[in-house]
Amino acid sequence: MASLVCLKKCFLVIINIIRTRGVIRFGQIAVAIPGISRKVLTDQLKSLENDNLIKRVQYQQIPPKVEYSLTDKSKSLCPVFDSIVKWMDLA
């Protein structure tokens, strides 16, 4: 149960990072979440993509370039994040 809660919290952190940055690359997400392993981040991103919460665009170039952005489904969460940020500013 605790690991499930941790995974869901990671989802929210990742969605919020992408929300605040717009289009973002893997390495930028990794830097924004100190202590997360590349494997865990990769698994989380794949899961979010499978749930249609983030969009992954891979460019065919050398070196490989992959960008992540929010889908319409996850953009519907933005007002919730905005409310939380506003509440934190008042606290």
GROMACS .gro file of C-alpha atoms in nm:
model
   91
    1MET     CA    1   0.000   0.000   0.000
    2ALA     CA    2   0.279   0.246   0.089
    3SER     CA    3   0.453   0.189  -0.244
    4LEU     CA    4   0.126   0.259  -0.429
    5VAL     CA    5   0.091   0.591  -0.245
    6CYS     CA    6   0.451   0.678  -0.332
    7LEU     CA    7   0.388   0.600  -0.699
    8LYS     CA    8   0.077   0.819  -0.707
    9LYS     CA    9   0.269   1.103  -0.540
   10CYS     CA   10   0.542   1.070  -0.804
   11PHE     CA   11   0.275   1.097  -1.072
   12LEU     CA   12   0.153   1.424  -0.926
   13VAL     CA   13   0.507   1.561  -0.893
   14ILE     CA   14   0.589   1.472  -1.255
   15ILE     CA   15   0.263   1.619  -1.386
   16ASN     CA   16   0.323   1.937  -1.189
   17ILE     CA   17   0.679   1.970  -1.323
   18ILE     CA   18   0.557   1.932  -1.681
   19ARG     CA   19   0.269   2.172  -1.606
   20THR     CA   20   0.506   2.444  -1.489
   21ARG     CA   21   0.763   2.395  -1.765
   22GLY     CA   22   0.546   2.314  -2.066
   23VAL     CA   23   0.742   2.089  -2.301
   24ILE     CA   24   1.029   1.926  -2.115
   25ARG     CA   25   1.298   1.664  -2.175
   26PHE     CA   26   1.375   1.358  -1.964
   27GLY     CA   27   1.696   1.498  -1.816
   28GLN     CA   28   1.520   1.816  -1.705
   29ILE     CA   29   1.256   1.612  -1.523
   30ALA     CA   30   1.527   1.399  -1.359
   31VAL     CA   31   1.708   1.711  -1.232
   32ALA     CA   32   1.383   1.853  -1.095
   33ILE     CA   33   1.325   1.540  -0.881
   34PRO     CA   34   1.636   1.485  -0.667
   35GLY     CA   35   1.704   1.124  -0.574
   36ILE     CA   36   1.482   0.958  -0.835
   37SER     CA   37   1.654   0.684  -1.033
   38ARG     CA   38   1.643   0.684  -1.411
   39LYS     CA   39   1.460   0.349  -1.404
   40VAL     CA   40   1.188   0.470  -1.168
   41LEU     CA   41   1.143   0.792  -1.367
   42THR     CA   42   1.127   0.597  -1.694
   43ASP     CA   43   0.867   0.359  -1.547
   44GLN     CA   44   0.661   0.650  -1.412
   45LEU     CA   45   0.670   0.833  -1.746
   46LYS     CA   46   0.567   0.518  -1.934
   47SER     CA   47   0.278   0.465  -1.695
   48LEU     CA   48   0.163   0.827  -1.732
   49GLU     CA   49   0.186   0.793  -2.110
   50ASN     CA   50  -0.015   0.467  -2.103
   51ASP     CA   51  -0.281   0.645  -1.893
   52ASN     CA   52  -0.293   0.926  -2.153
   53LEU     CA   53  -0.178   1.184  -1.896
   54ILE     CA   54   0.139   1.286  -2.080
   55LYS     CA   55   0.239   1.297  -2.443
   56ARG     CA   56   0.579   1.165  -2.548
   57VAL     CA   57   0.735   1.285  -2.872
   58GLN     CA   58   1.051   1.114  -2.995
   59TYR     CA   59   1.256   1.286  -3.262
   60GLN     CA   60   1.455   1.072  -3.502
   61GLN     CA   61   1.795   1.232  -3.464
   62ILE     CA   62   2.137   1.166  -3.317
   63PRO     CA   63   2.160   1.203  -3.022
   64PRO     CA   64   1.803   1.092  -2.952
   65LYS     CA   65   1.564   1.363  -2.836
   66VAL     CA   66   1.243   1.295  -2.644
   67GLU     CA   67   1.005   1.560  -2.515
   68TYR     CA   68   0.713   1.530  -2.275
   69SER     CA   69   0.406   1.750  -2.245
   70LEU     CA   70   0.061   1.735  -2.088
   71THR     CA   71  -0.238   1.590  -2.266
   72ASP     CA   72  -0.583   1.750  -2.255
   73LYS     CA   73  -0.677   1.494  -1.990
   74SER     CA   74  -0.397   1.603  -1.754
   75LYS     CA   75  -0.443   1.972  -1.839
   76SER     CA   76  -0.782   1.940  -1.672
   77LEU     CA   77  -0.587   1.898  -1.344
   78CYS     CA   78  -0.417   2.239  -1.381
   79PRO     CA   79  -0.689   2.433  -1.194
   80VAL     CA   80  -0.641   2.194  -0.900
   81PHE     CA   81  -0.266   2.258  -0.897
   82ASP     CA   82  -0.327   2.633  -0.928
   83SER     CA   83  -0.560   2.622  -0.627
   84ILE     CA   84  -0.303   2.433  -0.421
   85VAL     CA   85  -0.030   2.683  -0.512
   86LYS     CA   86  -0.259   2.973  -0.425
   87TRP     CA   87  -0.347   2.808  -0.092
   88MET     CA   88   0.023   2.754  -0.014
   89ASP     CA   89   0.097   3.121  -0.086
   90LEU     CA   90  -0.167   3.222   0.169
   91ALA     CA   91  -0.039   2.985   0.440
   0.00000   0.00000   0.00000
